[in-house]
Coordinates of C-alpha atoms in Angstrom, one line a residue:
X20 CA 190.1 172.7 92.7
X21 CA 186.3 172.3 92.4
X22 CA 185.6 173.8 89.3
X23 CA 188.7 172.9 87.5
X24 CA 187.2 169.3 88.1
X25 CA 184.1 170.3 87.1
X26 CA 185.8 171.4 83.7
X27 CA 187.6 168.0 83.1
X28 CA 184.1 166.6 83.8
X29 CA 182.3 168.1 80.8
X30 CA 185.0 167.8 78.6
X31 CA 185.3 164.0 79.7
X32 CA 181.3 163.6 78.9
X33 CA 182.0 165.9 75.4
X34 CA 184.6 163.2 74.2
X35 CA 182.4 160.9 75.2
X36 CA 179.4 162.2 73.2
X37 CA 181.6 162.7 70.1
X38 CA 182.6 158.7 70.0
X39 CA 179.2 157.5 70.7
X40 CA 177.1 160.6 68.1
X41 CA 179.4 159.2 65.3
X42 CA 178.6 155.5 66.4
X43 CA 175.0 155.6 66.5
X44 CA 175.3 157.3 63.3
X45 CA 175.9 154.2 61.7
X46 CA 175.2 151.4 63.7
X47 CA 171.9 149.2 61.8
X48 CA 168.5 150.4 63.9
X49 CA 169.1 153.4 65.2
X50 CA 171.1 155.0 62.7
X51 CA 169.0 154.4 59.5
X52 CA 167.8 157.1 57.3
X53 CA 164.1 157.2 58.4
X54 CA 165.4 157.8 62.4
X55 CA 165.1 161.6 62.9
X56 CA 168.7 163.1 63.4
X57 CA 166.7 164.6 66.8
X58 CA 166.0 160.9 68.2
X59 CA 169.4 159.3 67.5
X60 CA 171.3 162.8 69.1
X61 CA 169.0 162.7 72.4
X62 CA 170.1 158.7 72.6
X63 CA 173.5 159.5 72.4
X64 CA 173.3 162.0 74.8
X65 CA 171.1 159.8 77.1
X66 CA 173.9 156.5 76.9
X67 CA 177.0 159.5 77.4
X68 CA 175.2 160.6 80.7
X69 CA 174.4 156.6 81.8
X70 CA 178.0 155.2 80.6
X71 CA 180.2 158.6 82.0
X72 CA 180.7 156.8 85.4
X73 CA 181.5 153.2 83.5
X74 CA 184.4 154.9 81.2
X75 CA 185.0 158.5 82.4
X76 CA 188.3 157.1 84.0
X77 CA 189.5 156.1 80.9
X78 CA 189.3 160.0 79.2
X79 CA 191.5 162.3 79.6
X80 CA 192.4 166.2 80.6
X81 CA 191.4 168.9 79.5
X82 CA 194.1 170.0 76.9
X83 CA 195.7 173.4 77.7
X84 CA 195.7 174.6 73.7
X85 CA 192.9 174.7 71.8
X86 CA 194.8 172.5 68.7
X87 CA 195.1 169.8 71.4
X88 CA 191.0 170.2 71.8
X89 CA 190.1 169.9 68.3
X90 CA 192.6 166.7 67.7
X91 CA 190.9 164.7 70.3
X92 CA 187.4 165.7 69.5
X93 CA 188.4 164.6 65.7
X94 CA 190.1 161.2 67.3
X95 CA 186.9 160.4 68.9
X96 CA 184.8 161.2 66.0
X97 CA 187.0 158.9 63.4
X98 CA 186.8 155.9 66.2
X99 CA 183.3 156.4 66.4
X100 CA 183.2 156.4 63.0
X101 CA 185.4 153.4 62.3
X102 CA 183.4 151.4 64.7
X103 CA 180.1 151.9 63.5
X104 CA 180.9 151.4 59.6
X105 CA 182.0 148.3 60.5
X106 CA 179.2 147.1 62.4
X107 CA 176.9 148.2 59.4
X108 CA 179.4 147.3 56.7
X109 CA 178.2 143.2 57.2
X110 CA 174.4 144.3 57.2
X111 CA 175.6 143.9 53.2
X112 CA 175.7 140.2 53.2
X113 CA 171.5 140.3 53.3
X114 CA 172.1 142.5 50.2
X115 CA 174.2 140.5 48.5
X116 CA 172.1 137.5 49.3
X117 CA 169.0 139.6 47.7
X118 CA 170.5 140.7 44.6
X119 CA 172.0 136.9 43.8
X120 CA 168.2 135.8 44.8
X121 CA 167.1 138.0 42.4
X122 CA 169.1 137.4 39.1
X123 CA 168.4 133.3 40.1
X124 CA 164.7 134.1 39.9
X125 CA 164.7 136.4 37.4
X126 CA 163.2 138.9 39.7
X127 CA 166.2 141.2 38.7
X128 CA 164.9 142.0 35.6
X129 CA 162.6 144.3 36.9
X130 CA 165.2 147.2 37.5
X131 CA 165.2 148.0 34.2
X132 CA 161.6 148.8 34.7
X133 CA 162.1 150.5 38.2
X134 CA 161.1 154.0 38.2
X135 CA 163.1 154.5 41.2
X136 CA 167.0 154.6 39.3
X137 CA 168.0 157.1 42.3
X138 CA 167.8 154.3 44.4
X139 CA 168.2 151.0 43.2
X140 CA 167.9 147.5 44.5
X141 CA 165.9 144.6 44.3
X142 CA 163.1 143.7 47.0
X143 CA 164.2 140.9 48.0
X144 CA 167.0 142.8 49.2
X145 CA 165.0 145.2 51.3
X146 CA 163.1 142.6 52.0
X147 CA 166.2 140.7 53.7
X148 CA 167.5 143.6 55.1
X149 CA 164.5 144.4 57.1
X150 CA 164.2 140.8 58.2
X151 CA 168.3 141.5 60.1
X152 CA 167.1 144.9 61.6
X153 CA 163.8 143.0 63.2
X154 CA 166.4 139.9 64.4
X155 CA 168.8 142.5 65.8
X156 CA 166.2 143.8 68.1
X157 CA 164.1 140.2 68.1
X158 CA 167.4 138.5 69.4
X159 CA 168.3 141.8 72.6
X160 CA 171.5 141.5 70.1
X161 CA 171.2 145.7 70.2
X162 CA 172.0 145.6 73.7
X163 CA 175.6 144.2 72.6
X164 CA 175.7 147.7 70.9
X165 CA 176.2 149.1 74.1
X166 CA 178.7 146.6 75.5
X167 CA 180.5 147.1 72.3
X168 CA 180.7 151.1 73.4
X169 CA 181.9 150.2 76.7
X170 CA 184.2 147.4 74.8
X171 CA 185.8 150.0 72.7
X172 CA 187.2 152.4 75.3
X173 CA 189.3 149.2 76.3
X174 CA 190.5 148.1 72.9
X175 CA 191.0 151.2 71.4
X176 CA 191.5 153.6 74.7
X177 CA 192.0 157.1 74.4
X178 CA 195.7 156.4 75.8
X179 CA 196.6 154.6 73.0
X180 CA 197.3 155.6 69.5
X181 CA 194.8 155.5 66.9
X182 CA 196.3 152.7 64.1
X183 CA 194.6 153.3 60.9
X184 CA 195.8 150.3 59.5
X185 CA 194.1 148.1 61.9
X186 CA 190.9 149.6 61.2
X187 CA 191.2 149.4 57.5
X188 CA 192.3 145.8 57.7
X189 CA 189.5 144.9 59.5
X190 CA 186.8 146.8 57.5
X191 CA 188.6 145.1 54.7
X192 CA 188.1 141.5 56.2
X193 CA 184.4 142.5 57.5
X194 CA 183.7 143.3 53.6
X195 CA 184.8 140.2 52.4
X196 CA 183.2 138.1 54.6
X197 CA 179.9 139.8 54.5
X198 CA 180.4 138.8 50.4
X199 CA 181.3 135.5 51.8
X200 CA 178.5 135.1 53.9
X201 CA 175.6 136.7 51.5
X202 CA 177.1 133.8 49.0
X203 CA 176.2 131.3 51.4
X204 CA 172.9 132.9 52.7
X205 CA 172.0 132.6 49.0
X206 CA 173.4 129.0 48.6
X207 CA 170.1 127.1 48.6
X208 CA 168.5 129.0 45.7
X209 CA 171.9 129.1 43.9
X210 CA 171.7 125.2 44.0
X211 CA 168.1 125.2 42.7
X212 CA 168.6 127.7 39.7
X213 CA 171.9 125.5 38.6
X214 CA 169.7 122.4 38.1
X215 CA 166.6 124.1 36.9
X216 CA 168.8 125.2 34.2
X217 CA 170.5 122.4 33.2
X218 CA 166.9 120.7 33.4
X219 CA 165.6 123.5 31.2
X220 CA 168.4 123.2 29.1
X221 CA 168.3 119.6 28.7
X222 CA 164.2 119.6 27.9
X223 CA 165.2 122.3 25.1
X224 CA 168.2 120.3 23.9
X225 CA 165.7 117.1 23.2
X226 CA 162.2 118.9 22.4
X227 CA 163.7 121.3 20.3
X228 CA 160.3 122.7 19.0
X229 CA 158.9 123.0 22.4
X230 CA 159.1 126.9 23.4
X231 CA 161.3 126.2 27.0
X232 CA 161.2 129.7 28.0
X233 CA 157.8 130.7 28.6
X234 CA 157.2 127.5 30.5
X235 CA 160.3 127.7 32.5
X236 CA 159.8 131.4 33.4
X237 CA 157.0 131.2 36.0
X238 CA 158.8 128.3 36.8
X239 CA 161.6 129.8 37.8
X240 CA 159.9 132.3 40.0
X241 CA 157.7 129.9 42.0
X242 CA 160.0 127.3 42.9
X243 CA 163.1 129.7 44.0
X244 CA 160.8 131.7 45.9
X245 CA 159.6 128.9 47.4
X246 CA 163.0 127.2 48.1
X247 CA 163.9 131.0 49.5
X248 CA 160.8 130.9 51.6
X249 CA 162.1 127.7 53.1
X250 CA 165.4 128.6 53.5
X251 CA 164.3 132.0 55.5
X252 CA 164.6 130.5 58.8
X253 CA 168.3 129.0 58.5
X254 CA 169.6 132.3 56.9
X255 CA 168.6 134.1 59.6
X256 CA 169.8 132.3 62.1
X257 CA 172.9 132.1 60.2
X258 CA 173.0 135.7 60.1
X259 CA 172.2 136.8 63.8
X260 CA 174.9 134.3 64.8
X261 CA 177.5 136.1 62.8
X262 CA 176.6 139.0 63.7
X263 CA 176.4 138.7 67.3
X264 CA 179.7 137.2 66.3
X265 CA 181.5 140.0 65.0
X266 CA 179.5 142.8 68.1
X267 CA 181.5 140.8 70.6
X268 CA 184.5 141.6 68.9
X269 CA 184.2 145.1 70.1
X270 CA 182.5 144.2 73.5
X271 CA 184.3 141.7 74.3
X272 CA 186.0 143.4 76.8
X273 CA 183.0 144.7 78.5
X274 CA 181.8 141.2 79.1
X275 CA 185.0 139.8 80.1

């Protein structure tokens, strides 16, 4: 019976390994484009060998037919999947809130310029994006990644059947309130460009000779920076929070 438990071992740790590859994949940190494939592969290899003896109970048999194989390989790999676009699917709302930042400061204009067109988006947006990946590990929220792992295997269990529907609902709900939230994040500078412009609009309206536009310009760019610059430190609390928010929807159950 010894090797025949052996064998339900290593396919165990193999399903395993498929749900947390496709994860990691995606996750924000570890799964960016400028991690080598080599370094995120070893780490899911390294968490399937340290979280086997948490959730190995949970995974079943070795399947007698090869079609049963491939079908739970491919059920892991989709929940893996799943999981981890919806963790990264809210690391839009810094986008958002860099692209609205930008067209209230007029610092969007400069994509017409950008000789980059493969890959567009404004700096502030990079900028902002950055700043989420440095909270995430700033804040030890990363290590809710792996209760969110451990998490899964209780709320979506191999047991039970995979519902499509529940995941697209949520990554549906996750989108719009990452558009919700990168609205807010972008609230203060929003505020600022509406009564610049009706200020700019006004000085134009009763100095009609006076050439409004090349004063309000620079303007424009120094104070919403500024009011940005200020507003850093509440949007990324704001962010984190929500966030860590939406990680402890998955591992939850690994912290009770």
């Amino acid at each position: 019976m010894e090797p025949y438990a052996t064998v339900d071992q290593v396919w165990a740790g193999g399903l395993l390994f498929a749900r947390l590859g496709a994860m990691i994949m995606l996750i924000p940190g570890v799964g960016e484009g400028f991690v080598p494939a080599r370094i995120r592969l070893s780490l899911a290899l390294l968490l399937a060998m340290a979280l086997f003896p948490v959730v190995g109970h949970t995974l079943p048999a070795l399947p007698a037919t090869t079609g049963g194989m491939v079908g739970w390989i491919l059920r892991e790999v989709a929940t893996g999947l799943a999981i981890g676009a919806i963790l990264r699917i809210f690391m839009t709302s810094l986008m958002t809130a860099g692209e609205i930042v930008s067209m209230q400061t007029t610092l969007g204009f400069s994509q017409t310029a950008n000789p980059l067109q493969a890959s567009p988006g404004s700096t502030l947006s990079s900028f902002l994006t950055l700043l989420g990946l440095t909270l995430i590990f700033a804040t030890n929220t990363h290590h809710l990644f792996i209760g969110a792992i451990v998490g899964s295997y209780e709320m979506i269990a191999p047991s039970k059947p995979l519902i499509a529907s529940d995941f697209s609902e949520m990554a549906v709900r996750t989108l719009s309130q990452s558009f919700l939230l990168g609205v807010q994040l972008a609230a203060p500078v929003l505020v600022f460009a509406l009564v610049f412009n009706l200020a700019s609009g006004l000085v134009a309206r009763v100095m009609p000779s006076f050439q409004v536009y090349f004063a309000a310009a620079p303007l424009s760019v120094l104070l919403g920076l500024s009011v940005f610059a200020l507003s850093l430190g509440v949007l990324g609390t704001v962010f984190i929070d929500r966030y860590r928010a939406l990680v402890r929807v998955f591992a939850g159950g690994a912290f009770g």
